Short mmCIF file of C-alpha atoms in Angstrom, two decimals:
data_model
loop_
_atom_site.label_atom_id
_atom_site.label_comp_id
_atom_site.label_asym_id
_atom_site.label_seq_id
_atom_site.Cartn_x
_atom_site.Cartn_y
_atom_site.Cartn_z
CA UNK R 20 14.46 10.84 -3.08
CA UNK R 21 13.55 7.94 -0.64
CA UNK R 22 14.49 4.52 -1.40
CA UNK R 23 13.15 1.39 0.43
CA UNK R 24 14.89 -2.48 0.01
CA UNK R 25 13.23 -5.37 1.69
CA UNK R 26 15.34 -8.18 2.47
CA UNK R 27 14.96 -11.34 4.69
CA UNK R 28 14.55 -14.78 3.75
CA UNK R 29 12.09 -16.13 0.98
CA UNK R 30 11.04 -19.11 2.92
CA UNK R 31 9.81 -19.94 6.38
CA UNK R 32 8.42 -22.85 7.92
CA UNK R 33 5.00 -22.76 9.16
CA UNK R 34 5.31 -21.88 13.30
CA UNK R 35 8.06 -20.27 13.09
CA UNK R 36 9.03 -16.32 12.98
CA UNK R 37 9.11 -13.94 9.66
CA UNK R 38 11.51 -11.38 9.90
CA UNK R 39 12.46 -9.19 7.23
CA UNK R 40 14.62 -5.74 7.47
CA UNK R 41 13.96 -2.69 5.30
CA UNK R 42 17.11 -0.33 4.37
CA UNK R 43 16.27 2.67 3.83
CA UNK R 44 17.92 5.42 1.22
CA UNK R 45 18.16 8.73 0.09
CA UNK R 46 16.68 10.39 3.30
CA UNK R 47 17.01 9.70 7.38
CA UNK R 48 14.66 7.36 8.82
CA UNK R 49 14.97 9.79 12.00
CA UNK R 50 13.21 12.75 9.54
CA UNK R 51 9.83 13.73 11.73
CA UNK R 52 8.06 13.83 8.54
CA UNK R 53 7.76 10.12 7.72
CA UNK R 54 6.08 7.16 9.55
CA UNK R 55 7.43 3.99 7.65
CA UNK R 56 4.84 1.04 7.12
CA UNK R 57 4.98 -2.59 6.19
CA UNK R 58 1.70 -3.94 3.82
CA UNK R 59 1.54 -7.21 2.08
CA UNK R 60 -0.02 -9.04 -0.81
CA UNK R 61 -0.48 -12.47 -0.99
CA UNK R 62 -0.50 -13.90 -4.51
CA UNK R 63 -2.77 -12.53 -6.58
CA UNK R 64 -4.86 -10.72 -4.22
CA UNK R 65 -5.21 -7.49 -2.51
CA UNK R 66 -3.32 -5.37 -0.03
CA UNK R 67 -3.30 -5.95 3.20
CA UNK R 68 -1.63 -3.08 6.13
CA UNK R 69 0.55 -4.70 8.69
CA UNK R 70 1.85 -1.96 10.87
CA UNK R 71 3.82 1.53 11.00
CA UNK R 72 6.45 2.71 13.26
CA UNK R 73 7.98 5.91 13.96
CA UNK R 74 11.49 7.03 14.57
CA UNK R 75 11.05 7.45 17.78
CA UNK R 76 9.93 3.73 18.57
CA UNK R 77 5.99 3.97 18.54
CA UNK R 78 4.33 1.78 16.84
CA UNK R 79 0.57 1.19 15.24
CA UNK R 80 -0.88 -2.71 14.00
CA UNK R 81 -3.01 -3.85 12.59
CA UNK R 82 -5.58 -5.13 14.89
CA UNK R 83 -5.72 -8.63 12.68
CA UNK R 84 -2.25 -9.04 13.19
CA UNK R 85 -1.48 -7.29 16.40
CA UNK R 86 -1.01 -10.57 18.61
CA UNK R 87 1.66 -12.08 16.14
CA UNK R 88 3.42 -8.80 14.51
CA UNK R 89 6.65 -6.91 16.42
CA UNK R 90 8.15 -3.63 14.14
CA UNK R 91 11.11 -1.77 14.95
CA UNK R 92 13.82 0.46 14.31
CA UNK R 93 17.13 1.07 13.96
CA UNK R 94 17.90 4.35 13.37
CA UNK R 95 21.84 3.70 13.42
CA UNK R 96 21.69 1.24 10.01
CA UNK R 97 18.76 3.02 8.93
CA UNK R 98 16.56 0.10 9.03
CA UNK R 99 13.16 -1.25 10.33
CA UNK R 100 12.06 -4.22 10.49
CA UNK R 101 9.06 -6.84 11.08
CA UNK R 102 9.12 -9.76 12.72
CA UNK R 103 5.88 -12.18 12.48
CA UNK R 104 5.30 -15.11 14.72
CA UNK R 105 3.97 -18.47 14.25
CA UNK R 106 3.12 -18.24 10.75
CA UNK R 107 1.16 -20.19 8.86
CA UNK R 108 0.63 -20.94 4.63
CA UNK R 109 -1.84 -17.80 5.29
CA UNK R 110 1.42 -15.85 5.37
CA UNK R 111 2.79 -16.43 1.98
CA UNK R 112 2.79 -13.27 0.67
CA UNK R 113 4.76 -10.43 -0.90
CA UNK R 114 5.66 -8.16 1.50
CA UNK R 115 6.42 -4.59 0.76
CA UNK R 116 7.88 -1.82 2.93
CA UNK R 117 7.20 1.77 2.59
CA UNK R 118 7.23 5.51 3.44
CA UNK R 119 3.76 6.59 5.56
CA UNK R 120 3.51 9.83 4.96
CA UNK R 121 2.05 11.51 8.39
CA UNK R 122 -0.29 8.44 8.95
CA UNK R 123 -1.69 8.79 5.85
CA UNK R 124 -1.29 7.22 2.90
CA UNK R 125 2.00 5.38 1.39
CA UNK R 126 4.51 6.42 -0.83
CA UNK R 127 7.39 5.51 -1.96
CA UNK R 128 7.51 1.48 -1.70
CA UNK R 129 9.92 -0.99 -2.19
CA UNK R 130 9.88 -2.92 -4.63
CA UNK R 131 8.63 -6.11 -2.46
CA UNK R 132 9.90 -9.35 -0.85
CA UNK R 133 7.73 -12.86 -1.68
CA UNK R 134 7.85 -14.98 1.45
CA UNK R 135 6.08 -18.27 0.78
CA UNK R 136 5.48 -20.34 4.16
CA UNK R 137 6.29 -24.24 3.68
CA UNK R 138 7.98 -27.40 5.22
CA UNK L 2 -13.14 -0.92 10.38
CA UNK L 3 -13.37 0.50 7.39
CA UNK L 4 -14.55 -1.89 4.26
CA UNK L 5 -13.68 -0.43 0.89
CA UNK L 6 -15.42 -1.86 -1.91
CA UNK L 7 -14.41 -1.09 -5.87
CA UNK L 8 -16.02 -1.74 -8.62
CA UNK L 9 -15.72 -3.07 -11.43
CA UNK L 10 -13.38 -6.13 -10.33
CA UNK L 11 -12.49 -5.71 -14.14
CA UNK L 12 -12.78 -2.91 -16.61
CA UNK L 13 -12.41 -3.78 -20.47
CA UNK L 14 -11.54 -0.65 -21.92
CA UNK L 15 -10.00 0.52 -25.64
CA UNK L 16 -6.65 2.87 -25.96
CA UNK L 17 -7.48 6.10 -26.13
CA UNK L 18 -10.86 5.93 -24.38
CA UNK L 19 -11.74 6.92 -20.90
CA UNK L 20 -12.02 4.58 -18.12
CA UNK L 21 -13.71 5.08 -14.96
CA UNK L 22 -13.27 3.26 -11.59
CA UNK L 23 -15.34 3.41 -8.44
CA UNK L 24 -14.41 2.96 -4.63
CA UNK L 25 -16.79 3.05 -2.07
CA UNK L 26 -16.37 3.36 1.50
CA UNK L 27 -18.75 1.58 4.18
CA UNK L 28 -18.50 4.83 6.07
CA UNK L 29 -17.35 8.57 5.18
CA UNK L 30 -13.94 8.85 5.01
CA UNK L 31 -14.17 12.49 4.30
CA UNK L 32 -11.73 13.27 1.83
CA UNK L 33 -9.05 11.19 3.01
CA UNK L 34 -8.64 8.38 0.22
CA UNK L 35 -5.58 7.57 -1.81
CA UNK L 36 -5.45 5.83 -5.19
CA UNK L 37 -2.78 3.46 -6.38
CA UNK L 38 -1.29 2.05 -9.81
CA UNK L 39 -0.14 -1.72 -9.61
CA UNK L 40 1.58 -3.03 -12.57
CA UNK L 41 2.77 -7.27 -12.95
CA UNK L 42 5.56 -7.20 -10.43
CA UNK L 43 5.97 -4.05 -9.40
CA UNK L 44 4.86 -2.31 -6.37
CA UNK L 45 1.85 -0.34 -5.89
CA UNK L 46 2.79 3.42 -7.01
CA UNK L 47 0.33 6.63 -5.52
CA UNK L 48 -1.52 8.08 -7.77
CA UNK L 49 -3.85 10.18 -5.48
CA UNK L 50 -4.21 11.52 -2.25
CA UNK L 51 -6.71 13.60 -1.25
CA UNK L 52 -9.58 12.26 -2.94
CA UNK L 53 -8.61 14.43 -5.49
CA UNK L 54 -4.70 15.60 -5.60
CA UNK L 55 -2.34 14.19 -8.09
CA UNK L 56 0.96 12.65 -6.71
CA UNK L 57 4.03 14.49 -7.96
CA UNK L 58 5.12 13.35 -11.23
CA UNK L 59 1.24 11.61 -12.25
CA UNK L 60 0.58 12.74 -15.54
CA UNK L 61 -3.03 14.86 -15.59
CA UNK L 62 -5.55 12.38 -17.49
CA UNK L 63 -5.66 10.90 -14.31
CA UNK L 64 -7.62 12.44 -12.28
CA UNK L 65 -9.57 11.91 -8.58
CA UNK L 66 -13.19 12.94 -7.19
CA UNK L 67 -15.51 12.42 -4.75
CA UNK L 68 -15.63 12.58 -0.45
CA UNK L 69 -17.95 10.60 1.82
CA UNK L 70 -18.59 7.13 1.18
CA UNK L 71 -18.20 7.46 -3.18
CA UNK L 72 -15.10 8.01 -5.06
CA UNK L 73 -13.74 7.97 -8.51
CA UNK L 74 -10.94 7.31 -9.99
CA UNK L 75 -10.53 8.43 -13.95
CA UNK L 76 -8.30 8.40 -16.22
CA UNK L 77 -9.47 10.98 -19.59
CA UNK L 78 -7.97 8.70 -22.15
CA UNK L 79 -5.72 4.95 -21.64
CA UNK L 80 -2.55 5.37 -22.87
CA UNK L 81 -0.92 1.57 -23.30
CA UNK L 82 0.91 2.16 -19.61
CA UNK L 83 -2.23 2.69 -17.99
CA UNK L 84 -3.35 -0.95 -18.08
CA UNK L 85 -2.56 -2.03 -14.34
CA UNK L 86 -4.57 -2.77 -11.31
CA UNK L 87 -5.56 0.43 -8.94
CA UNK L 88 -6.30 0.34 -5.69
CA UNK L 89 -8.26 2.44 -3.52
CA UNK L 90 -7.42 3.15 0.44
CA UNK L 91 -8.92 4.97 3.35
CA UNK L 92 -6.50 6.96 6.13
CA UNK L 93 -9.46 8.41 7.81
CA UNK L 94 -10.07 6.15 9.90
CA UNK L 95 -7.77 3.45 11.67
CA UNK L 96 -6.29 0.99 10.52
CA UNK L 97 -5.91 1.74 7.26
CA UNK L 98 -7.67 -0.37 4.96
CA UNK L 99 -7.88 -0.80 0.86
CA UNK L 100 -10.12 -1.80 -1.80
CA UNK L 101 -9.82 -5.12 -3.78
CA UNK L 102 -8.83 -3.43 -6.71
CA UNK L 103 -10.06 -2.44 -10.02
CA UNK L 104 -8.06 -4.38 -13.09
CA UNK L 105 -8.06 -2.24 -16.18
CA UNK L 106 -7.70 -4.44 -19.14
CA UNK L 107 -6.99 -4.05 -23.04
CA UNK L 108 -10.72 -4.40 -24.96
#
């Protein structure tokens, strides 16, 4: 079955970019069936959605986010990946990747990433 | 968008007894709601999609109802693995939004 790994670095500096990669396993991220989605959590709070992207390229944000937030794919490593700009301590936060099935709801997830935002 | 609200933030509830957890949407989301399990340090696993469908694998005192605005999530009777967080979210409308979660404690 599908397998997602988040990796990327654990600390940023406030202003400057996130970016974290997701490998995916067990299946293609080409497969038509599967939209894959990055959500995050910052510390002991809710869930928040960041974006999805398709195989294909297209992508979907979250309006919140939209003006800071790039997602893409790689369909040759099996990867996608976010990238978020000028962060801030707002953006500490574990962030998870995960399967979206058919813009709907998510499942499976990795296991998560905690990226805390400091000088 | 979409503002899901759940209640109770916490839920003090015996092993054994059956625990019920409400999410409620600001506007219908027909039947398209998921539920999630959250355990310390792990990542949110599906429960329910649906409304009311069991994810492959989720044992059957959990179980999923409602459509509209009100849902419920309950589980018949808490086994000792069943104390998590859960977490409602909508996919009928867009972006896709969740609930603040339910915690389901040991009484």
């Amino acid at each position: 079955q599908l397998q997602l790994q988040e990796s990327g670095p654990g600390l940023v500096k406030p202003s400057e970019t996130l970016s974290l990669t997701c490998t995916v396993s067990g299946g293609s991220i080409s497969s038509s069936s599967y939209y894959w989605g990055w959500i995050r959590q910052p510390p002991g709070k809710g869930l928040e959605w960041i974006g999805s992207i398709y195989y294909s390229g297209s992508t979907y944000y979250n309006p919140s986010l939209k003006s800071r937030v790039t997602i893409s794919v790689d369909t040759s490593k099996n990867q996608f990946s976010l990238k978020l700009s000028s962060v801030t301590a707002a953006d500490t936060a574990v962030y998870y990747c995960a399967v979206r099935i058919s813009l709907r709801w998510f499942d499976p997830w990795g296991q998560g990433t905690l990226v805390t935002v400091s000088s | 968008e979409i503002v899901m609200t759940q209640s109770p933030a916490t839920l003090s509830v015996s092993p054994g007894e059956r625990a019920t957890l409400s999410c409620r949407a600001s506007q219908s989301v027909s039947s398209n709601l998921a539920w999630y399990q959250q355990k310390p340090g792990q990542a949110p696993r599906l429960l329910i999609y649906g409304a009311s469908t069991r994810a492959t694998g989720i044992p059957a005192r959990f179980s999923g109802s409602g459509s509209g605005t009100e849902f419920t999530l309950t589980i018949s009777s808490l086994q000792s693995e069943d104390f998590a967080v859960y977490y409602c979210q909508q996919y009928n409308n867009w972006p896709p939004t969740f609930g603040g979660g339910t915690k389901v404690e040991i009484k």
